[in-house]
Coordinates of N, CA and C in Angstrom, one line a residue:
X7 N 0.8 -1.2 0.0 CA 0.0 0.0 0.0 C 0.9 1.2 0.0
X8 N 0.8 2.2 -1.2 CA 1.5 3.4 -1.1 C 1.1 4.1 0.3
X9 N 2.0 4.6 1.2 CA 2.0 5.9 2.2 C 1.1 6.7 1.4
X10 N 0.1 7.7 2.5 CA -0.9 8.5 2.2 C -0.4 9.6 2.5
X11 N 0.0 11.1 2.0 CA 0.0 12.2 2.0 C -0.7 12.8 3.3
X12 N 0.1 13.2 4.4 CA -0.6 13.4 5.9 C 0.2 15.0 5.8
X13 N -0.6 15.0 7.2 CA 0.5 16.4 7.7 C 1.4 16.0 8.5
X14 N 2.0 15.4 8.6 CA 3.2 14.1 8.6 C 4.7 14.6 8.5
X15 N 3.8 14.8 6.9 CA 4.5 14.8 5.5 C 5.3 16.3 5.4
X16 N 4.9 17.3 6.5 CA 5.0 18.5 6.2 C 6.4 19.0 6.3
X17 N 7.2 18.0 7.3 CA 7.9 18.6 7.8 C 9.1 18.4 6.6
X18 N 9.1 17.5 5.2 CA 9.8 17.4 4.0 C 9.9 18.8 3.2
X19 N 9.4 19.9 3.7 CA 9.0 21.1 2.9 C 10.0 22.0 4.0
X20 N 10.2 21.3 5.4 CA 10.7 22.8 6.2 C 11.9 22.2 5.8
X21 N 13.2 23.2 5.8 CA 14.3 22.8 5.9 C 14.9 23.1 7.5
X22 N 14.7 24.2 8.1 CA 14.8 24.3 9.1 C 14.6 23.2 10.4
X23 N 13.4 22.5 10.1 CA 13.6 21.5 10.7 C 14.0 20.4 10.6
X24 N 14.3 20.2 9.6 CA 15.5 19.1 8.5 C 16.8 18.8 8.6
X25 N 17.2 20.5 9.0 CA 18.7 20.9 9.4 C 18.8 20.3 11.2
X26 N 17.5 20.9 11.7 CA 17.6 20.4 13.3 C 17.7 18.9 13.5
X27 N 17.1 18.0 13.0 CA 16.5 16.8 13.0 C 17.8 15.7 12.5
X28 N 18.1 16.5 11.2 CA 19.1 15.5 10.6 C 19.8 14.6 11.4
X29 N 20.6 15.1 12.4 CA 21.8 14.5 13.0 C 20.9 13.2 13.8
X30 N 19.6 13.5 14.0 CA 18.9 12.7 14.9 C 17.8 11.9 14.5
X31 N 17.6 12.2 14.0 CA 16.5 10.5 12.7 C 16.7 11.4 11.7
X32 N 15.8 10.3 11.0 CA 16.2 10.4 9.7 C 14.4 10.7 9.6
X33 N 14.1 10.9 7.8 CA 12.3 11.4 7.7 C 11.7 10.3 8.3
X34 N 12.2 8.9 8.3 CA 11.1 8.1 8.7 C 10.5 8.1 9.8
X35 N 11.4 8.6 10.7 CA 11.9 7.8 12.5 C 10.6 9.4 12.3
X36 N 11.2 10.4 11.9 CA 9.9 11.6 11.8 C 9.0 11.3 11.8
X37 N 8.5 10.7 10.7 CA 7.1 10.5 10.6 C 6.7 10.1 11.4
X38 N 7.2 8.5 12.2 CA 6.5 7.9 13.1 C 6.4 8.8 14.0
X39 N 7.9 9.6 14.6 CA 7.3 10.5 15.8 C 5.7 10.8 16.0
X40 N 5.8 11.7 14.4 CA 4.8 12.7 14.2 C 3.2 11.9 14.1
X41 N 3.0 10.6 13.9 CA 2.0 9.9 14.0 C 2.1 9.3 15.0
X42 N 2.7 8.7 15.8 CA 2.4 8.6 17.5 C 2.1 9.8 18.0
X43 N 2.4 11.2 17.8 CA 2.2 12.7 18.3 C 0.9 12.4 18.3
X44 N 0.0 12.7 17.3 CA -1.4 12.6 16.9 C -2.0 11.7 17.5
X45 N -1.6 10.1 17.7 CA -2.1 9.5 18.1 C -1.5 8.1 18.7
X46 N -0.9 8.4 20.2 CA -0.2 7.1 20.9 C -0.2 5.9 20.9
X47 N -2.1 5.9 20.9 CA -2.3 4.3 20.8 C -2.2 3.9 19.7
X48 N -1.8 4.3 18.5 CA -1.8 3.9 17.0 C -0.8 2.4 17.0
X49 N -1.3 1.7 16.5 CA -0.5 0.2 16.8 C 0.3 0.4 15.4
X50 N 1.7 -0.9 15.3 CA 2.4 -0.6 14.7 C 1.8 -1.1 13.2
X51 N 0.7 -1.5 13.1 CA -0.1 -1.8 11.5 C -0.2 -0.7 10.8
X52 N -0.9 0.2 11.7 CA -1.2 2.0 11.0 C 0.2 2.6 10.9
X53 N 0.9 2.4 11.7 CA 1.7 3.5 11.5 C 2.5 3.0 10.7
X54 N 2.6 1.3 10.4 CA 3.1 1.1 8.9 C 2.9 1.6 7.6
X55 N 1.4 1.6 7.5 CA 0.7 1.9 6.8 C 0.7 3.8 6.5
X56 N 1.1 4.3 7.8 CA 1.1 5.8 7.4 C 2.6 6.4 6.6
X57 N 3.5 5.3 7.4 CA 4.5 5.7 6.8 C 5.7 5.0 6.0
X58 N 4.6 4.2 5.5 CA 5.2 3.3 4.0 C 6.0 1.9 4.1
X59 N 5.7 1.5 5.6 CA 6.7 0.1 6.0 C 5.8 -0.7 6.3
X60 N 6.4 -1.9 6.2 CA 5.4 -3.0 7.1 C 5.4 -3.1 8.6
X61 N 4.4 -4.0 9.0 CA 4.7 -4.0 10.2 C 5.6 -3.9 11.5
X62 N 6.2 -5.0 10.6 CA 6.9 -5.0 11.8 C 8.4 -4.5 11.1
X63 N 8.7 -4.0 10.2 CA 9.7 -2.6 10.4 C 9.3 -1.5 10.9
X64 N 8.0 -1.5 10.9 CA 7.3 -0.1 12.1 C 7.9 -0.6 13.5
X65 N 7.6 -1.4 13.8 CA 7.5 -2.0 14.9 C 9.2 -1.8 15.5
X66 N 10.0 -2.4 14.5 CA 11.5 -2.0 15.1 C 11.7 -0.7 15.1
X67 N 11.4 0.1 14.2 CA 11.8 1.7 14.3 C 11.4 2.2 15.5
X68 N 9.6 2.0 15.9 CA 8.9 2.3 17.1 C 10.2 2.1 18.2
X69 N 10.2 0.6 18.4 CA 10.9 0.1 19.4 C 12.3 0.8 19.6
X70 N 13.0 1.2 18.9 CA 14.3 1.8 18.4 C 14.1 3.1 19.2
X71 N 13.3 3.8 18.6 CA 13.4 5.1 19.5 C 13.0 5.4 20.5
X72 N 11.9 4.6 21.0 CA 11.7 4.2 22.4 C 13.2 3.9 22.9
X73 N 13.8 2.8 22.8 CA 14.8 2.3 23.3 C 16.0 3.6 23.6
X74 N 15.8 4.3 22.7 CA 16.9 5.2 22.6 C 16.3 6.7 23.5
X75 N 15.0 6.8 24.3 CA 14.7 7.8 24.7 C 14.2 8.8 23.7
X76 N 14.7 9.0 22.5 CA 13.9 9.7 21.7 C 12.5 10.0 21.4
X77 N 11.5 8.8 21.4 CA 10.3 8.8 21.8 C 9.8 8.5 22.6
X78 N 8.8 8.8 23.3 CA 8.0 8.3 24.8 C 6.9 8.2 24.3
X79 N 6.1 7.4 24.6 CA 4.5 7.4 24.0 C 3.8 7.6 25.5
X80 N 3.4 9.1 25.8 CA 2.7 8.8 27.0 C 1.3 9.4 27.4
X81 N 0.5 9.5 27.9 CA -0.8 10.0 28.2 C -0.4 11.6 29.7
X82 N -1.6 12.4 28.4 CA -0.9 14.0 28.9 C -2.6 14.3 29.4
X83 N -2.5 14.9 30.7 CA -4.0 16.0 31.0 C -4.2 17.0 30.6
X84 N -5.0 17.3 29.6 CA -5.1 18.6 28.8 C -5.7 19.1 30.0
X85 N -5.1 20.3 30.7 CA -6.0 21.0 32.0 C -7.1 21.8 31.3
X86 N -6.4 22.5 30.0 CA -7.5 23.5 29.5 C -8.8 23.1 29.4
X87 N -8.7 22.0 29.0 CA -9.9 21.2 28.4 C -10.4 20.8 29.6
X88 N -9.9 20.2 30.6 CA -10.3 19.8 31.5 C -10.7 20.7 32.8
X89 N -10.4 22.4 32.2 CA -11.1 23.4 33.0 C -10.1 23.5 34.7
X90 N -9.3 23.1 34.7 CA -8.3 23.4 35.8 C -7.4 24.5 35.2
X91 N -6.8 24.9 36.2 CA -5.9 26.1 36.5 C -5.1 25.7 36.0
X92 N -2.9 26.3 35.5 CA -2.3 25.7 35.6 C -1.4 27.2 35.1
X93 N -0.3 27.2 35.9 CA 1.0 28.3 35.5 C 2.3 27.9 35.6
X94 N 3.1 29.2 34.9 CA 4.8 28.8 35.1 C 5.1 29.4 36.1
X95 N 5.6 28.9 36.4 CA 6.7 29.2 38.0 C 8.2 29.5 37.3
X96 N 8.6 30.4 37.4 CA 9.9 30.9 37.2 C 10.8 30.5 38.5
X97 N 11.5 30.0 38.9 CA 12.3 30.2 40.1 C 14.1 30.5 40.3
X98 N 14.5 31.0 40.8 CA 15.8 31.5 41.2 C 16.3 31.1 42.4
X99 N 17.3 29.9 42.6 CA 17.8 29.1 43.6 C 19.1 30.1 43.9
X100 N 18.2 30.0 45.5 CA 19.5 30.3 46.2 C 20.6 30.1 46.1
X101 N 22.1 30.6 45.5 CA 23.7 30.3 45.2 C 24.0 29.9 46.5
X102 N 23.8 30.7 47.7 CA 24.8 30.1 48.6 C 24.2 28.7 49.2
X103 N 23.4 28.7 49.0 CA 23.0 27.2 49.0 C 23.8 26.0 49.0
X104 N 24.2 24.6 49.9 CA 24.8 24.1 49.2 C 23.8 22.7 48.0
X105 N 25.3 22.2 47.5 CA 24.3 21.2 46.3 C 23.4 20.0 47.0
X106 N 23.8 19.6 48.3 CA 22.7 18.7 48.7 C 21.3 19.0 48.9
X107 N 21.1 20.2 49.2 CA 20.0 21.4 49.6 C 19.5 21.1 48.5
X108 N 20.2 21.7 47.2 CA 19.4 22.0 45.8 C 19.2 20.3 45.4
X109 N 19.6 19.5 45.7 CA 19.5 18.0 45.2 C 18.3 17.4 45.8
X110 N 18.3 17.6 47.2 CA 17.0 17.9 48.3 C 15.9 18.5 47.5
X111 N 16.4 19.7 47.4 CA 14.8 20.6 46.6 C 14.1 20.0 45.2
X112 N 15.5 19.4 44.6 CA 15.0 18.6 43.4 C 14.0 18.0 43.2
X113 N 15.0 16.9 44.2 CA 14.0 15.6 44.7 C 12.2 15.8 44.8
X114 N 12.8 16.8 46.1 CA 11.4 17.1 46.3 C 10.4 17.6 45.4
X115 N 10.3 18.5 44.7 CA 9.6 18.8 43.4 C 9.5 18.3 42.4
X116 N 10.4 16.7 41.8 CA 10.3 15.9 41.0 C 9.3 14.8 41.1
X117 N 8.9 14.7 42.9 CA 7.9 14.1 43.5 C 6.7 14.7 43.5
X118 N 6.2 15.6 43.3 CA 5.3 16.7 43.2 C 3.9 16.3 42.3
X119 N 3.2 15.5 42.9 CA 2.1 15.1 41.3 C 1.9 16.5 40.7
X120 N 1.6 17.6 41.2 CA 1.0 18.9 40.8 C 1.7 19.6 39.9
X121 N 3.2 19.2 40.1 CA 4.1 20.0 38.8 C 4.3 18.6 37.9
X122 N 4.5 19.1 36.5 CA 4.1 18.3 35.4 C 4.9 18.8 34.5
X123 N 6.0 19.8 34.6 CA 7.1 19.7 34.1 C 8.1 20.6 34.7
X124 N 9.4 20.3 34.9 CA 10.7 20.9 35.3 C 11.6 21.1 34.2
X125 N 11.8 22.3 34.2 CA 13.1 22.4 33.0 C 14.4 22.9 34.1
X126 N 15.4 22.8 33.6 CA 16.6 24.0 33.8 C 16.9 24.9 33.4
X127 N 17.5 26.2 33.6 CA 17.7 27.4 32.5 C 18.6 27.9 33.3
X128 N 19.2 28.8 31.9 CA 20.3 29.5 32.5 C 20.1 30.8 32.5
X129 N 20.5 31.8 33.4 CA 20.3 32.9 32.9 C 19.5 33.8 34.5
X130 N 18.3 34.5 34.0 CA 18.1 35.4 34.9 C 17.3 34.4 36.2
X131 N 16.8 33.4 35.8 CA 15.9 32.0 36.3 C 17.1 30.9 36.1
X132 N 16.6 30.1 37.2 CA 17.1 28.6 37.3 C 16.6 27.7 36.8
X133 N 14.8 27.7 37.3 CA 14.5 26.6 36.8 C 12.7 26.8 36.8
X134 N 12.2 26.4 35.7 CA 10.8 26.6 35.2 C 10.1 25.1 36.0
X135 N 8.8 25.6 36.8 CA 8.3 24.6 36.9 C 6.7 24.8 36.6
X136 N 6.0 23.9 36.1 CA 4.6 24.0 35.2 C 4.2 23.2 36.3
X137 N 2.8 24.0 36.9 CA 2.0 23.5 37.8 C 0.6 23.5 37.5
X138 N -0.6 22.9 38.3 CA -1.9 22.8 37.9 C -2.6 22.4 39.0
X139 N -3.8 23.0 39.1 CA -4.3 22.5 40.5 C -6.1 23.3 40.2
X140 N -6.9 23.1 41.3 CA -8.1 23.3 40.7 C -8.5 24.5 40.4
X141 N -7.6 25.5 41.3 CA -7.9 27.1 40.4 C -6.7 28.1 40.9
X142 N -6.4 29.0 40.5 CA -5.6 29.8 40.6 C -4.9 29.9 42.0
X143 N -6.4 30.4 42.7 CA -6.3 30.7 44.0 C -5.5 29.3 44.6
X144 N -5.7 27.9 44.6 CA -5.4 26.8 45.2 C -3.9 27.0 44.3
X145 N -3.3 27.5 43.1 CA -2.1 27.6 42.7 C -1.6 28.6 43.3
X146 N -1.7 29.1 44.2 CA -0.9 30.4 44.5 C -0.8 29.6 46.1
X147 N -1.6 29.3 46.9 CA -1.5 28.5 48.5 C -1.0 27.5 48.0
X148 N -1.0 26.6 46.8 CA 0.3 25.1 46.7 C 1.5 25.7 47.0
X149 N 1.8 27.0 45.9 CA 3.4 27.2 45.6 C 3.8 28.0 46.5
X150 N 2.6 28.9 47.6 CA 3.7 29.3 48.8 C 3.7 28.2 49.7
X151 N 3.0 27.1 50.4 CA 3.2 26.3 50.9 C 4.7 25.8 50.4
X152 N 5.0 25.1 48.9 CA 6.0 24.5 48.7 C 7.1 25.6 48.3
X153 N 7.3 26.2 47.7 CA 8.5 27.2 47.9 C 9.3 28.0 49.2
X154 N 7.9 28.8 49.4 CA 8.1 30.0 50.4 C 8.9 30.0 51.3
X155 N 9.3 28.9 52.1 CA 10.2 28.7 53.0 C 11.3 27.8 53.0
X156 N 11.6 27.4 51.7 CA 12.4 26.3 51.2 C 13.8 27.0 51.2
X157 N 14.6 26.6 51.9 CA 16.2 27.3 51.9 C 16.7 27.8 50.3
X158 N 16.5 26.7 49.6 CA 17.0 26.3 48.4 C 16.5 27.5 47.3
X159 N 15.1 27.9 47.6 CA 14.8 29.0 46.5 C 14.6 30.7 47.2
X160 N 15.7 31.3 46.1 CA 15.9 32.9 47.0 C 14.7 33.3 46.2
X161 N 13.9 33.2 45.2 CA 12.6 33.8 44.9 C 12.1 32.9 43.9
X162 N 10.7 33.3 43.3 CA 10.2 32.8 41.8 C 8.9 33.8 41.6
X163 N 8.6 33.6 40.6 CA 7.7 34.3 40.2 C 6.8 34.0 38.9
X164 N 5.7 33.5 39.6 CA 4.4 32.7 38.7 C 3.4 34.2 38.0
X165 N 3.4 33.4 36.5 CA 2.9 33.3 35.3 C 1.3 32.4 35.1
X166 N 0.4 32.9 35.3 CA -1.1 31.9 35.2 C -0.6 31.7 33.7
X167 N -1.3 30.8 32.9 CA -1.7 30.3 31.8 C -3.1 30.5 31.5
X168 N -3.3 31.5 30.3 CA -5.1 31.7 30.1 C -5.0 31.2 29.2
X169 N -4.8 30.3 28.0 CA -5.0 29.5 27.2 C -4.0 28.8 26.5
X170 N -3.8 27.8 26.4 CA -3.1 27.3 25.2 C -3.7 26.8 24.2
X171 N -2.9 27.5 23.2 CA -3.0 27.6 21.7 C -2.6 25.9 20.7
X172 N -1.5 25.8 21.6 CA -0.6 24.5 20.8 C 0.0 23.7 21.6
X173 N -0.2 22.6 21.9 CA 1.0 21.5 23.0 C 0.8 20.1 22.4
X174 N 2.2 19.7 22.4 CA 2.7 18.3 22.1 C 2.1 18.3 20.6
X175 N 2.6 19.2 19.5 CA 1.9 19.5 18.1 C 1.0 19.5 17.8
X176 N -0.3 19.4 18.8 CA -1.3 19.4 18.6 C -2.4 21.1 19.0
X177 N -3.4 21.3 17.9 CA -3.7 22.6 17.9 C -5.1 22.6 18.9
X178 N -5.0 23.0 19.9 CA -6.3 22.3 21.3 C -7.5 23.1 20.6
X179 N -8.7 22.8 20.8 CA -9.9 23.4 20.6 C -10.0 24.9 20.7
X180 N -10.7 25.3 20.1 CA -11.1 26.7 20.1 C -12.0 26.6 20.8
X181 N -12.4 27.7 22.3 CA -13.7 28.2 22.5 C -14.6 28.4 22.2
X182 N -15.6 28.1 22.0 CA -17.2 28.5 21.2 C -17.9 29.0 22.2
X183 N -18.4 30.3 21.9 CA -19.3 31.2 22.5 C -20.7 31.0 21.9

């Protein structure tokens, strides 16, 4: 069966992302990404079929980048949709701190059901953490409960989230009034 012309397929038109990607799959390992993106449970027959292999050469590619951490196939809470709260937290770790402290603080926020993603950064902030909880008000009493007195962070400073537009390539619902 010829592969079907998807939006897939789009990313053969960017070069920019061609130049990013190159060193790290190749179009095929792409495509699969980009059709597990759309849809995780997609078993490895479709996504043969989306992107021009048989099974079970889907099936090794799948398994390949799983193996290699490159792909995760996992199940995400759209809050928007789901009408919960959710913001960035900027934070700024204490320097004189020592590193067990900040390893401690890690820990601890990496255990956190309520934050749902940690990045690092360099620069004027340390470290981004993405929280969610039933409403603003309950997001502002989680994060002084958990920050406010924590050795480890000398400040931070939360950002609500009033809509998202786009997450994990996907373009979330529009409002209807």
């Amino acid at each position: 069966m010829a592969p079907q012309a998807t939006p897939a397929d789009e990313w053969l038109d960017n070069d920019k992302v061609k130049q990013i990607l190159k060193e790290h799959l190749d179009e095929t390992d792409y495509r699969i990404y980009k059709a597990l993106n759309e849809d995780g449970r997609m078993s490895d027959t479709e996504i043969g079929e989306r992107v021009g292999l048989s099974r079970t050469a889907a099936r090794r590619r799948r398994k390949k980048l799983q193996d290699e951490g490159l792909v995760d196939v996992l199940g995400v809470l759209v809050l928007q949709e789901a009408d919960l709260a959710y913001a960035d937290v900027f934070v700024t770790l204490d320097s004189g701190v020592g590193s067990a402290e900040l390893d401690s603080f890690l820990d601890a926020v990496k255990g956190e059901e309520l934050i749902y993603e940690i990045e690092e950064y360099m620069g004027r902030y340390d470290l981004l953490l993405r929280v969610w909880h039933a409403s603003l008000s309950d997001v502002k009493t989680y994060l002084r409960s958990l920050l406010q007195d924590d050795d480890a962070v000398e400040n931070y400073e939360t950002i609500p989230v009033t809509k998202t537009h786009k997450a994990w390539h996907k373009t979330l619902d529009e409002e209807t009034d």
